[in-house]
Amino acid sequence: MGLITLISDWGLSDYYVAAVKGTIYRYHPDAQIVDISHQIQAYNSYEAAYVLKNAYGNFPEGTVHLIGINTEESLDNIHTVAYYKKHYFIGCDDGIFSLIFDDEPESIFELNIPMESSSHTFSSRDRFAKAAAHLASGGSIEELGSIRDSIVSKILFTPPINDNALKGMVIHIDNYQNLITNITKSDFDNFIKGSKFEISFRTKKYRIFKVHDSYDDVVYGEIVALFTGNDILEIAINKGKAASLLGIHKKDPIVVKRM
Amino acid sequence: MGLITLISDWGLSDYYVAAVKGTIYRYHPDAQIVDISHQIQAYNSYEAAYVLKNAYGNFPEGTVHLIGINTEESLDNIHTVAYYKKHYFIGCDDGIFSLIFDDEPESIFELNIPMESSSHTFSSRDRFAKAAAHLASGGSIEELGSIRDSIVSKILFTPPINDNALKGMVIHIDNYQNLITNITKSDFDNFIKGSKFEISFRTKKYRIFKVHDSYDDVVYGEIVALFTGNDILEIAINKGKAASLLGIHKKDPIVVKRM
Amino acid sequence: MGLITLISDWGLSDYYVAAVKGTIYRYHPDAQIVDISHQIQAYNSYEAAYVLKNAYGNFPEGTVHLIGINTEESLDNIHTVAYYKKHYFIGCDDGIFSLIFDDEPESIFELNIPMESSSHTFSSRDRFAKAAAHLASGGSIEELGSIRDSIVSKILFTPPINDNALKGMVIHIDNYQNLITNITKSDFDNFIKGSKFEISFRTKKYRIFKVHDSYDDVVYGEIVALFTGNDILEIAINKGKAASLLGIHKKDPIVVKRM
């Protein structure tokens, strides 16, 4: 046993993914390795954090998550393992941990196990894989390095609220071209408080006055707003491609108004 | 043990695949999970059925196949588990089961295990994953719900035959741009009955008078017809890209005539 | 136990990968299967060899590597299993083995286990998968066929050296658009012997006078040369896309001169 997940921007055409997996198996032959995604946009820690934040909680307690993006170590960016909600996270702390967690992790350690090769370019294989194998095979986090006080803080844009408007934005466009916002169900409910509302986009042409339970609550080709399995507001077109049909891009505003 | 395969239109850039796998591992830590494909065209049950139909029989008996496409439940589209040729299939019955099976499955059950979350948008994670874990860990199909009489029927275009012609079509273009038709070896043999024949396409320019055993039976760049490992007629160009070189698309006709 | 890796040009949208995995599990239910890549350019044995050469050494001894590219057997291209540095390699010997290995393998056998189907088009499923399952479950290589004397020789372009210049080239562009050359650290060091040097490209505009240890040794957007985790010279732009920004393609020259 010993579940290890991988997330990275390595793509699937190269030897990078396999090199990391081979190394894990060398140190822990019984590991179960799961790919979260290797198609994160190059160097985009925000996208990696979004995907991992929504994936990790589905895994059993004790799962080890190896984060293979922006892994070059520096004085500011420390190779780190954090323990949070009974999951382990290994990566280079450029602030990505703070984007994944909702509050401070229970423990934070600086990885100081030796690198496998003289090169500094492939930390995921040369250091993180060993640390992941160590944890997944039952080793303690304390053995991996020295304690750190806190993680680097990066701020996610949480939607500002004033008297009349909750101003969110599109933070992700998924494979169906559904628009994922940064508006949570609890933020939405707290703001609306049962009154009537309007959800509007960059273009004035489309407005939504209702949140549905499922895509099929509207006919094919119709716009629908709903809260997804992770309680985040999503704008979609039933069986259609919302992003291109509505001309909406990442970071475009999604505004909720009380009426 | 307990093999579970996944097929879907989720893509590989999002958290969806990982969320389903994590959930399966939570309910069945020893599961072996195999991706069939997550790059099925969005909402295309026909393509998913084609790929799964050609894949599943290679797996050991008892394998569980989770179908993550068009999963929204409705009065017409029931969440279903079917047992067919000693394999389990879990999905939303929009007719996709009838496209995968050649005849009626041995048993059909409506899934009525509770959903994991209040949302209706991610049935693969919130219901199918639990059902798959249950079956893969040795649980019985009867415990998953109530018996159904029959599956929804969707019709695949089987090639019409008249006195002189067997009129098939291209149903799939693979990664090499080989043209996969809907003409089976037995349909072809029954129609030809040993006589001479001609295979023609949309354009009159190319015709084929022979079916070969392997791509290399013709020189590089030459057109070749052959029956693949699944006994389906395929038109290819040896080491070349038939679809773009011949200008042929999905659903284009492939006609066999006796001479 | 029993690790089996797969590398191929099948892509991820078809049933080919799953058919091979299912077959392996049928013959060896406890196999651990790892994808190296299925996105190798169609028919490109050179690219497959590059990726596998850089991946395989990370895996534990005894791992079986199944090579699913250009697999059609002929009198010249023999279905082969080779044992090299305590790893097994199964594929069709069009010269690809010679591109992966640095010297002769310890043993070479012609596979003569029967094909699974009457078709000749899917050897990876119908023959290689069975051979891989046999080896991964502890079977001996001798049982798989008859001994061969040598493998087919294909030549990689090793960089020619004259008095003043080491003339390498770009052999691979990775997911970050980093330029991977065919210049090894030992070739470079032997040529330079501690003197000053200049690395130049097709365009005279850019030149490099130093090899760094890591990408971050230069500021964002700056060109950097370094030896990667596999001791191969790489030209990159820190957090940028070297290939498109410098206008450099595969097979373009990278020249090192002593000054």
XYZ file of N, CA and C in Angstrom, chain B residues 1 3 12 32-40 47 50-52 54-55 57-61 172-176 178 180 213-217 226-231 234 237-240, chain C residues 8-26 28-32 35 38-40 42-43 68-70 72-74 77 116-122 125-126:
276
model
N -6.881 -7.216 -5.212
C -7.343 -7.350 -6.605
C -8.646 -6.600 -6.835
N -10.173 -5.264 -10.750
C -9.840 -4.345 -11.841
C -11.033 -3.447 -12.155
N -7.674 15.347 -19.624
C -6.607 15.019 -18.677
C -6.042 16.247 -17.983
N -7.297 -2.013 -8.674
C -6.372 -1.684 -9.770
C -7.190 -0.910 -10.789
N -6.799 0.326 -11.042
C -7.593 1.184 -11.925
C -6.849 1.390 -13.240
N -7.530 1.193 -14.349
C -6.930 1.347 -15.672
C -7.723 2.374 -16.471
N -7.032 3.364 -17.020
C -7.690 4.316 -17.900
C -7.861 3.713 -19.288
N -9.071 3.695 -19.780
C -9.250 3.324 -21.194
C -8.995 4.562 -22.037
N -9.778 5.584 -21.864
C -9.477 6.886 -22.454
C -10.311 7.927 -21.743
N -9.741 9.126 -21.584
C -10.522 10.253 -21.084
C -10.623 11.337 -22.145
N -10.258 10.971 -23.360
C -10.258 11.946 -24.445
C -11.359 11.660 -25.457
N -12.422 11.001 -25.005
C -13.593 10.839 -25.851
C -14.156 12.228 -26.141
N -18.777 7.379 -29.709
C -17.326 7.187 -29.691
C -16.898 6.409 -28.453
N -17.714 2.789 -29.044
C -16.773 2.161 -29.989
C -15.479 1.761 -29.273
N -14.931 2.685 -28.507
C -13.645 2.414 -27.847
C -13.807 1.316 -26.787
N -14.851 1.412 -25.966
C -15.023 0.424 -24.898
C -15.364 -0.960 -25.467
N -14.306 -2.271 -28.128
C -13.093 -2.907 -28.632
C -12.048 -3.154 -27.553
N -12.247 -2.569 -26.388
C -11.252 -2.713 -25.316
C -11.638 -3.773 -24.294
N -13.134 -6.656 -23.889
C -12.944 -8.108 -23.979
C -11.522 -8.561 -23.717
N -10.560 -7.629 -23.754
C -9.179 -7.989 -23.465
C -8.921 -8.146 -21.970
N -9.826 -7.597 -21.157
C -9.618 -7.635 -19.705
C -10.114 -8.953 -19.123
N -9.619 -9.299 -17.942
C -10.053 -10.548 -17.301
C -11.541 -10.499 -16.960
N -12.145 -11.661 -16.861
C -13.532 -11.738 -16.401
C -13.649 -11.099 -15.022
N -14.651 5.616 -37.576
C -13.608 6.062 -36.641
C -12.323 6.301 -37.428
N -11.595 7.316 -37.043
C -10.267 7.565 -37.620
C -9.291 7.501 -36.472
N -8.302 6.602 -36.540
C -7.462 6.404 -35.357
C -6.258 7.339 -35.369
N -5.396 7.149 -34.414
C -4.242 8.020 -34.191
C -3.276 8.053 -35.376
N -3.285 7.012 -36.193
C -2.440 6.960 -37.392
C -3.177 7.482 -38.618
N -5.681 5.951 -39.804
C -6.290 4.807 -40.472
C -7.806 4.954 -40.418
N -11.294 3.323 -39.944
C -11.970 2.148 -39.407
C -13.416 2.170 -39.909
N -2.962 -8.965 -45.485
C -2.849 -9.448 -44.109
C -2.177 -8.439 -43.189
N -1.318 -7.585 -43.770
C -0.615 -6.636 -42.909
C -0.262 -5.387 -43.725
N -0.010 -4.295 -43.000
C 0.307 -3.029 -43.653
C 1.488 -3.170 -44.608
N 2.486 -3.942 -44.183
C 3.714 -4.038 -44.957
C 3.579 -4.922 -46.197
N 2.370 -5.457 -46.441
C 2.163 -6.202 -47.685
C 2.154 -5.278 -48.887
N -7.327 -4.076 -44.904
C -7.061 -5.286 -44.128
C -8.076 -5.397 -42.989
N -8.159 -6.585 -42.445
C -8.983 -6.760 -41.253
C -8.083 -6.664 -40.033
N -8.494 -5.809 -39.109
C -7.655 -5.556 -37.945
C -7.797 -6.679 -36.931
N -7.118 -6.507 -35.807
C -7.168 -7.482 -34.734
C -8.568 -7.725 -34.201
N -9.521 -6.833 -34.515
C -10.903 -7.030 -34.089
C -11.813 -7.418 -35.245
N -11.203 -7.854 -36.374
C -11.966 -8.335 -37.530
C -12.910 -7.290 -38.096
N -10.449 -2.198 -42.339
C -9.736 -0.940 -42.144
C -9.040 -0.568 -43.442
N -2.934 3.703 -45.192
C -1.793 3.890 -46.084
C -0.574 3.462 -45.289
N 0.212 2.547 -45.836
C 1.351 2.029 -45.086
C 2.292 3.164 -44.701
N 2.469 3.376 -43.400
C 3.282 4.450 -42.813
C 2.811 5.834 -43.256
N 1.565 5.950 -43.694
C 1.050 7.255 -44.115
C -0.269 7.566 -43.444
N 4.663 3.904 -26.775
C 4.059 3.661 -28.089
C 3.685 4.960 -28.783
N 3.189 4.805 -30.001
C 2.636 5.925 -30.760
C 1.119 5.751 -30.944
N 0.462 5.105 -29.990
C -0.975 4.804 -30.126
C -1.868 5.985 -29.795
N -1.349 6.987 -29.117
C -2.210 8.063 -28.643
C -3.068 7.607 -27.478
N -3.878 8.523 -26.953
C -4.681 8.228 -25.757
C -6.179 8.283 -26.030
N -6.559 8.353 -27.300
C -7.988 8.473 -27.625
C -8.586 7.163 -28.111
N -7.793 6.128 -28.207
C -8.238 4.891 -28.838
C -8.247 3.739 -27.843
N -8.608 2.557 -28.326
C -8.670 1.418 -27.422
C -7.347 0.654 -27.348
N -6.341 1.103 -28.063
C -5.115 0.311 -28.191
C -4.391 0.130 -26.853
N -4.182 1.221 -26.115
C -3.484 1.127 -24.827
C -4.225 0.169 -23.891
N -5.548 0.344 -23.801
C -6.337 -0.490 -22.891
C -6.309 -1.950 -23.305
N -6.318 -2.222 -24.605
C -6.308 -3.611 -25.069
C -5.020 -4.307 -24.640
N -3.916 -3.597 -24.708
C -2.640 -4.186 -24.297
C -2.604 -4.383 -22.781
N -3.071 -3.389 -22.036
C -3.078 -3.527 -20.573
C -3.994 -4.656 -20.123
N -5.187 -4.715 -20.720
C -6.119 -5.784 -20.359
C -5.508 -7.153 -20.596
N -4.818 -7.289 -21.717
C -4.181 -8.573 -22.042
C -3.099 -8.924 -21.019
N -2.312 -7.936 -20.648
C -1.290 -8.190 -19.624
C -1.935 -8.657 -18.324
N -2.977 -7.961 -17.899
C -3.645 -8.356 -16.651
C -4.263 -9.744 -16.766
N -4.718 -10.115 -17.968
C -5.301 -11.444 -18.130
C -4.245 -12.527 -17.875
N -1.276 -11.911 -16.242
C -0.518 -11.656 -15.012
C -1.273 -10.631 -14.170
N -2.265 -11.115 -13.399
C -3.172 -10.205 -12.674
C -2.464 -9.260 -11.708
N -1.270 -9.594 -11.255
C -0.593 -8.742 -10.280
C 0.387 -7.768 -10.904
N 0.386 -7.684 -12.233
C 1.328 -6.774 -12.895
C 1.097 -5.336 -12.439
N 2.185 -4.573 -12.385
C 2.094 -3.118 -12.209
C 2.486 -2.511 -13.543
N 2.745 3.722 -17.802
C 2.868 4.343 -19.116
C 4.102 5.230 -19.156
N 2.485 7.489 -24.669
C 1.814 6.962 -25.865
C 1.668 8.045 -26.902
N 2.388 9.135 -26.697
C 2.286 10.263 -27.616
C 3.555 10.438 -28.434
N 4.285 9.342 -28.625
C 5.423 9.381 -29.539
C 4.881 9.674 -30.940
N 3.981 9.339 -34.659
C 3.703 8.077 -35.347
C 4.920 7.585 -36.135
N 5.265 6.333 -35.935
C 6.355 5.631 -36.644
C 7.756 6.145 -36.301
N 5.891 -0.356 -28.255
C 4.801 -0.547 -29.203
C 4.853 0.414 -30.373
N 5.931 0.397 -31.125
C 6.053 1.285 -32.287
C 6.705 0.514 -33.428
N 6.202 0.699 -34.635
C 6.731 -0.013 -35.817
C 6.873 -1.507 -35.538
N 5.422 -4.164 -36.950
C 5.157 -5.186 -37.968
C 6.403 -6.003 -38.257
N 6.235 -7.300 -38.117
C 7.361 -8.204 -38.292
C 7.656 -8.425 -39.777
N 8.918 -8.594 -40.096
C 9.321 -8.965 -41.449
C 10.625 -9.736 -41.331
N 12.901 -7.211 -39.784
C 12.488 -6.648 -38.494
C 11.890 -7.749 -37.624
N -1.880 -14.062 -30.680
C -3.201 -14.335 -30.113
C -4.276 -14.413 -31.180
N -4.177 -13.595 -32.216
C -5.252 -13.566 -33.214
C -4.664 -13.878 -34.579
N -5.531 -14.048 -35.549
C -5.090 -14.359 -36.908
C -4.545 -13.113 -37.597
N -4.853 -11.941 -37.059
C -4.427 -10.701 -37.688
C -2.957 -10.417 -37.388
N -2.332 -9.674 -38.278
C -0.919 -9.337 -38.077
C -0.737 -7.897 -37.638
N -1.808 -7.216 -37.326
C -1.701 -5.773 -37.170
C -1.504 -5.299 -35.738
N -1.638 -6.154 -34.760
C -1.597 -5.673 -33.377
C -0.695 -6.570 -32.531
N -0.425 -6.312 -28.595
C -1.430 -7.004 -27.805
C -1.288 -8.520 -27.958
N -1.057 -8.955 -29.185
C -1.197 -10.379 -29.483
C 0.070 -11.192 -29.194
